[in-house]
């Protein structure tokens, strides 16, 4: 006989979740969640595979497996997502942090070195980038902005729980921002409004994903505004779509940035581009 309809052990529960269309990893993680063991390694499941599945876990498992089978991100179901070694709480108010975005954090930390510096994170969502930077480099002064009050509530709760002193403000990109920063980072929306990939992302906030006909509307706005808020020599780093690196570098150069370059993500795709604001390339040309 195959997997029973009502799983009675941990191992049977994993098998049952797979019969509902889940892959093995998701099945294992939802069983851990259902038995209240989300904090432990998956190896726990091997050591406990013949343990009885507690009655209370059945209903949770049924409901969460159903949600996952409809394509809802695992992170929304479990309410958490690991990012750059931090355990973030997430829900449908924010984009799920992606491992690709760790490329941006690595690059930012390389540029920052160990000296105190000011950093601005635009469109912070769950707070992932801002919190990862503040955690890795406690001397930073990090301001994180989002247009969505809902997203800011998630980010602020993460900062509070992780005891990280990032400052938050509501706003649209750099509108109303005062002063200049050593570094500006952003993972803005960058998917083209007609891109068929959006159909697979319906559980996440559209305003965090889509950005005009070519996916570049928000990136253009940020590039146009950033020079006025960077110290001379300060960098602007942005994540973007798999085929946008050349376009973003061109926009940076056209706006007067120097040293435009891109970095690859774990899949080898040019995923972030950035450049340095040079006082000599600023619109105020030196007199001759
Ligand atoms: N990288 C995400 C995706 O393609 C999109 C994130 C974003 O638009 N900033 O699923």
Short mmCIF file of C-alpha atoms in Angstrom, two decimals, residues 5-273:
data_model
loop_
_atom_site.label_atom_id
_atom_site.label_comp_id
_atom_site.label_asym_id
_atom_site.label_seq_id
_atom_site.Cartn_x
_atom_site.Cartn_y
_atom_site.Cartn_z
CA UNK A 5 -4.35 9.18 3.92
CA UNK A 6 -3.85 10.06 7.58
CA UNK A 7 -0.13 9.96 8.32
CA UNK A 8 0.63 8.70 11.81
CA UNK A 9 4.41 9.10 11.92
CA UNK A 10 6.85 11.86 11.01
CA UNK A 11 8.15 9.87 8.01
CA UNK A 12 4.61 9.18 6.77
CA UNK A 13 3.75 12.86 7.11
CA UNK A 14 6.65 13.81 4.84
CA UNK A 15 5.57 11.16 2.31
CA UNK A 16 1.95 12.35 2.47
CA UNK A 17 2.94 16.00 1.83
CA UNK A 18 4.86 14.87 -1.26
CA UNK A 19 1.78 13.05 -2.57
CA UNK A 20 0.05 16.46 -2.43
CA UNK A 21 2.56 17.84 -4.93
CA UNK A 22 5.27 19.24 -2.65
CA UNK A 23 8.96 18.59 -3.20
CA UNK A 24 10.81 16.74 -0.45
CA UNK A 25 12.49 19.83 1.04
CA UNK A 26 9.23 21.76 1.37
CA UNK A 27 7.52 18.66 2.79
CA UNK A 28 10.24 18.30 5.43
CA UNK A 29 10.15 21.98 6.36
CA UNK A 30 6.36 22.02 6.72
CA UNK A 31 6.43 18.91 8.91
CA UNK A 32 9.03 20.59 11.15
CA UNK A 33 6.82 23.68 11.27
CA UNK A 34 3.72 21.60 12.11
CA UNK A 35 5.45 19.86 15.03
CA UNK A 36 6.82 23.15 16.36
CA UNK A 37 10.41 22.30 15.49
CA UNK A 38 11.10 24.97 12.89
CA UNK A 39 14.27 25.88 14.80
CA UNK A 40 16.03 22.53 14.36
CA UNK A 41 18.00 21.04 11.47
CA UNK A 42 16.26 18.69 9.07
CA UNK A 43 18.49 15.89 10.47
CA UNK A 44 16.06 15.90 13.42
CA UNK A 45 13.51 14.31 11.10
CA UNK A 46 15.76 11.32 10.43
CA UNK A 47 16.30 10.71 14.13
CA UNK A 48 12.53 10.95 14.77
CA UNK A 49 11.07 9.37 11.64
CA UNK A 50 9.08 6.73 13.54
CA UNK A 51 7.79 9.17 16.20
CA UNK A 52 4.04 9.61 16.21
CA UNK A 53 2.81 12.77 14.53
CA UNK A 54 1.05 14.64 17.37
CA UNK A 55 -2.70 15.10 16.85
CA UNK A 56 -2.34 18.87 17.00
CA UNK A 57 0.09 18.77 14.08
CA UNK A 58 -2.36 17.09 11.68
CA UNK A 59 -4.61 20.08 11.08
CA UNK A 60 -1.67 22.46 10.77
CA UNK A 61 0.04 20.19 8.28
CA UNK A 62 -3.10 19.77 6.17
CA UNK A 63 -3.67 23.53 6.00
CA UNK A 64 -0.08 24.51 5.31
CA UNK A 65 0.45 21.82 2.66
CA UNK A 66 -2.69 23.03 0.90
CA UNK A 67 -1.36 26.60 0.89
CA UNK A 68 2.05 25.54 -0.44
CA UNK A 69 0.43 23.40 -3.16
CA UNK A 70 -1.28 26.57 -4.51
CA UNK A 71 2.11 28.25 -4.92
CA UNK A 72 2.21 30.41 -1.80
CA UNK A 73 5.87 30.98 -0.84
CA UNK A 74 7.08 28.74 1.96
CA UNK A 75 8.35 31.81 3.81
CA UNK A 76 4.83 33.25 4.11
CA UNK A 77 3.51 29.96 5.48
CA UNK A 78 6.24 29.52 8.08
CA UNK A 79 6.50 33.30 8.62
CA UNK A 80 10.27 33.34 8.39
CA UNK A 81 13.13 33.54 5.96
CA UNK A 82 16.89 33.34 6.54
CA UNK A 83 18.85 36.16 4.89
CA UNK A 84 22.56 36.79 5.32
CA UNK A 85 22.54 34.75 8.53
CA UNK A 86 19.58 36.66 10.00
CA UNK A 87 16.25 35.05 10.82
CA UNK A 88 13.71 37.49 9.37
CA UNK A 89 9.97 37.42 9.94
CA UNK A 90 8.06 37.91 6.71
CA UNK A 91 4.49 37.85 5.48
CA UNK A 92 2.50 38.90 2.42
CA UNK A 93 3.12 42.61 3.16
CA UNK A 94 6.70 42.25 1.84
CA UNK A 95 8.68 40.56 -0.92
CA UNK A 96 10.37 37.36 0.26
CA UNK A 97 14.12 38.09 0.53
CA UNK A 98 16.02 36.15 -2.17
CA UNK A 99 19.50 34.62 -1.85
CA UNK A 100 20.44 36.60 -5.01
CA UNK A 101 20.22 39.79 -2.97
CA UNK A 102 23.09 38.60 -0.76
CA UNK A 103 25.34 39.54 -3.72
CA UNK A 104 24.37 43.17 -3.13
CA UNK A 105 25.12 42.93 0.60
CA UNK A 106 28.55 41.36 -0.08
CA UNK A 107 29.40 44.15 -2.50
CA UNK A 108 28.21 46.87 -0.10
CA UNK A 109 30.28 45.46 2.76
CA UNK A 110 33.40 45.31 0.56
CA UNK A 111 32.97 48.97 -0.36
CA UNK A 112 32.31 50.05 3.21
CA UNK A 113 35.37 48.44 4.75
CA UNK A 114 35.48 48.95 8.50
CA UNK A 115 35.15 52.73 8.88
CA UNK A 116 31.89 54.26 10.16
CA UNK A 117 29.71 55.36 7.25
CA UNK A 118 26.17 56.41 6.38
CA UNK A 119 24.01 54.12 4.25
CA UNK A 120 20.58 54.58 2.68
CA UNK A 121 18.46 51.55 1.70
CA UNK A 122 15.65 52.41 -0.72
CA UNK A 123 12.59 50.16 -0.83
CA UNK A 124 13.65 48.18 2.20
CA UNK A 125 10.67 45.77 2.28
CA UNK A 126 11.32 43.31 5.13
CA UNK A 127 14.46 45.30 5.98
CA UNK A 128 16.70 42.49 4.71
CA UNK A 129 19.50 44.57 3.17
CA UNK A 130 19.54 47.31 5.82
CA UNK A 131 19.48 44.82 8.70
CA UNK A 132 22.17 42.59 7.15
CA UNK A 133 24.46 45.62 6.74
CA UNK A 134 23.82 46.93 10.25
CA UNK A 135 24.36 43.47 11.72
CA UNK A 136 27.62 42.89 9.82
CA UNK A 137 28.92 46.40 10.53
CA UNK A 138 27.50 47.85 13.79
CA UNK A 139 29.23 51.23 13.26
CA UNK A 140 27.07 52.06 10.25
CA UNK A 141 24.36 54.67 10.36
CA UNK A 142 21.64 53.04 8.25
CA UNK A 143 18.44 54.75 7.10
CA UNK A 144 15.87 52.49 5.41
CA UNK A 145 12.97 53.86 3.38
CA UNK A 146 9.85 52.28 1.95
CA UNK A 147 6.73 53.68 0.31
CA UNK A 148 4.58 51.04 1.96
CA UNK A 149 3.61 51.60 5.61
CA UNK A 150 2.82 47.87 5.77
CA UNK A 151 6.33 46.96 4.67
CA UNK A 152 7.84 49.41 7.16
CA UNK A 153 5.90 47.75 9.97
CA UNK A 154 7.46 44.39 9.03
CA UNK A 155 10.95 45.88 8.75
CA UNK A 156 10.68 47.74 12.06
CA UNK A 157 9.49 44.60 13.82
CA UNK A 158 12.50 42.72 12.45
CA UNK A 159 14.89 45.46 13.60
CA UNK A 160 13.34 45.46 17.06
CA UNK A 161 13.45 41.68 17.43
CA UNK A 162 17.05 41.50 16.21
CA UNK A 163 18.13 44.51 18.33
CA UNK A 164 19.47 46.37 15.30
CA UNK A 165 19.27 50.16 15.39
CA UNK A 166 18.40 50.90 11.76
CA UNK A 167 16.34 54.11 11.30
CA UNK A 168 13.19 53.93 9.16
CA UNK A 169 11.19 56.48 7.21
CA UNK A 170 8.27 56.36 4.80
CA UNK A 171 8.77 57.88 1.37
CA UNK A 172 8.98 57.48 -2.38
CA UNK A 173 12.60 56.76 -3.32
CA UNK A 174 14.62 59.88 -2.48
CA UNK A 175 11.76 62.39 -2.28
CA UNK A 176 12.12 64.35 0.94
CA UNK A 177 15.41 62.67 1.94
CA UNK A 178 17.84 65.11 3.55
CA UNK A 179 21.63 65.04 3.31
CA UNK A 180 24.25 62.93 1.58
CA UNK A 181 25.25 59.32 2.17
CA UNK A 182 28.42 57.31 1.65
CA UNK A 183 26.42 54.50 0.04
CA UNK A 184 22.93 54.06 -1.40
CA UNK A 185 21.62 50.51 -1.92
CA UNK A 186 18.35 49.29 -3.35
CA UNK A 187 16.51 46.19 -4.47
CA UNK A 188 13.73 48.03 -6.32
CA UNK A 189 10.89 46.50 -8.34
CA UNK A 190 12.35 45.62 -11.75
CA UNK A 191 10.11 43.16 -13.55
CA UNK A 192 8.45 44.37 -16.78
CA UNK A 193 4.72 44.86 -16.29
CA UNK A 194 3.94 42.33 -19.07
CA UNK A 195 6.56 39.74 -18.01
CA UNK A 196 5.00 36.26 -17.82
CA UNK A 197 7.13 35.54 -14.68
CA UNK A 198 4.77 37.78 -12.70
CA UNK A 199 2.09 35.09 -13.00
CA UNK A 200 4.18 32.87 -10.70
CA UNK A 201 4.59 35.65 -8.13
CA UNK A 202 0.96 36.53 -7.43
CA UNK A 203 1.30 36.00 -3.68
CA UNK A 204 3.87 38.79 -3.34
CA UNK A 205 3.10 42.55 -3.44
CA UNK A 206 2.99 43.67 -7.08
CA UNK A 207 4.34 47.11 -6.17
CA UNK A 208 7.54 45.43 -4.95
CA UNK A 209 7.95 43.52 -8.24
CA UNK A 210 6.73 45.33 -11.36
CA UNK A 211 8.10 48.59 -12.73
CA UNK A 212 6.78 49.81 -16.07
CA UNK A 213 7.04 48.43 -19.59
CA UNK A 214 10.72 47.45 -19.37
CA UNK A 215 10.99 47.03 -15.61
CA UNK A 216 13.31 50.03 -15.43
CA UNK A 217 11.02 52.87 -14.29
CA UNK A 218 12.03 52.82 -10.62
CA UNK A 219 15.72 52.19 -11.38
CA UNK A 220 15.67 55.28 -13.64
CA UNK A 221 14.12 57.38 -10.87
CA UNK A 222 16.67 56.23 -8.30
CA UNK A 223 19.59 56.90 -10.66
CA UNK A 224 18.24 60.35 -11.50
CA UNK A 225 17.88 61.29 -7.81
CA UNK A 226 20.87 59.55 -6.21
CA UNK A 227 23.72 61.90 -7.18
CA UNK A 228 22.24 64.71 -5.08
CA UNK A 229 22.33 62.43 -2.03
CA UNK A 230 25.77 60.85 -2.36
CA UNK A 231 29.04 62.09 -0.96
CA UNK A 232 31.69 62.57 -3.68
CA UNK A 233 33.07 59.09 -4.27
CA UNK A 234 29.97 57.46 -2.72
CA UNK A 235 28.48 54.44 -4.47
CA UNK A 236 24.99 53.57 -5.67
CA UNK A 237 24.33 49.79 -5.87
CA UNK A 238 21.11 48.32 -7.23
CA UNK A 239 19.77 44.85 -7.83
CA UNK A 240 18.05 44.35 -11.21
CA UNK A 241 16.67 41.76 -13.61
CA UNK A 242 18.70 39.04 -15.33
CA UNK A 243 18.88 40.96 -18.63
CA UNK A 244 19.12 44.56 -17.38
CA UNK A 245 22.80 44.94 -16.40
CA UNK A 246 23.96 46.69 -19.58
CA UNK A 247 20.97 49.04 -19.58
CA UNK A 248 21.52 49.96 -15.92
CA UNK A 249 25.24 50.62 -16.47
CA UNK A 250 24.36 52.90 -19.39
CA UNK A 251 21.83 54.81 -17.27
CA UNK A 252 24.45 55.25 -14.55
CA UNK A 253 27.06 56.59 -16.97
CA UNK A 254 24.53 58.92 -18.60
CA UNK A 255 23.66 60.33 -15.17
CA UNK A 256 27.30 61.22 -14.52
CA UNK A 257 28.41 58.22 -12.44
CA UNK A 258 31.91 56.74 -12.83
CA UNK A 259 33.24 53.15 -12.71
CA UNK A 260 29.89 51.55 -13.64
CA UNK A 261 30.12 47.81 -13.15
CA UNK A 262 28.05 44.69 -12.40
CA UNK A 263 28.24 41.70 -10.09
CA UNK A 264 26.98 38.15 -10.67
CA UNK A 265 24.65 36.22 -8.37
CA UNK A 266 25.06 32.58 -7.30
CA UNK A 267 23.60 31.46 -10.64
CA UNK A 268 26.26 33.45 -12.54
CA UNK A 269 23.77 36.10 -13.69
CA UNK A 270 24.70 39.79 -13.65
CA UNK A 271 22.30 40.70 -10.83
CA UNK A 272 23.53 44.02 -9.41
CA UNK A 273 25.05 47.08 -10.96
#
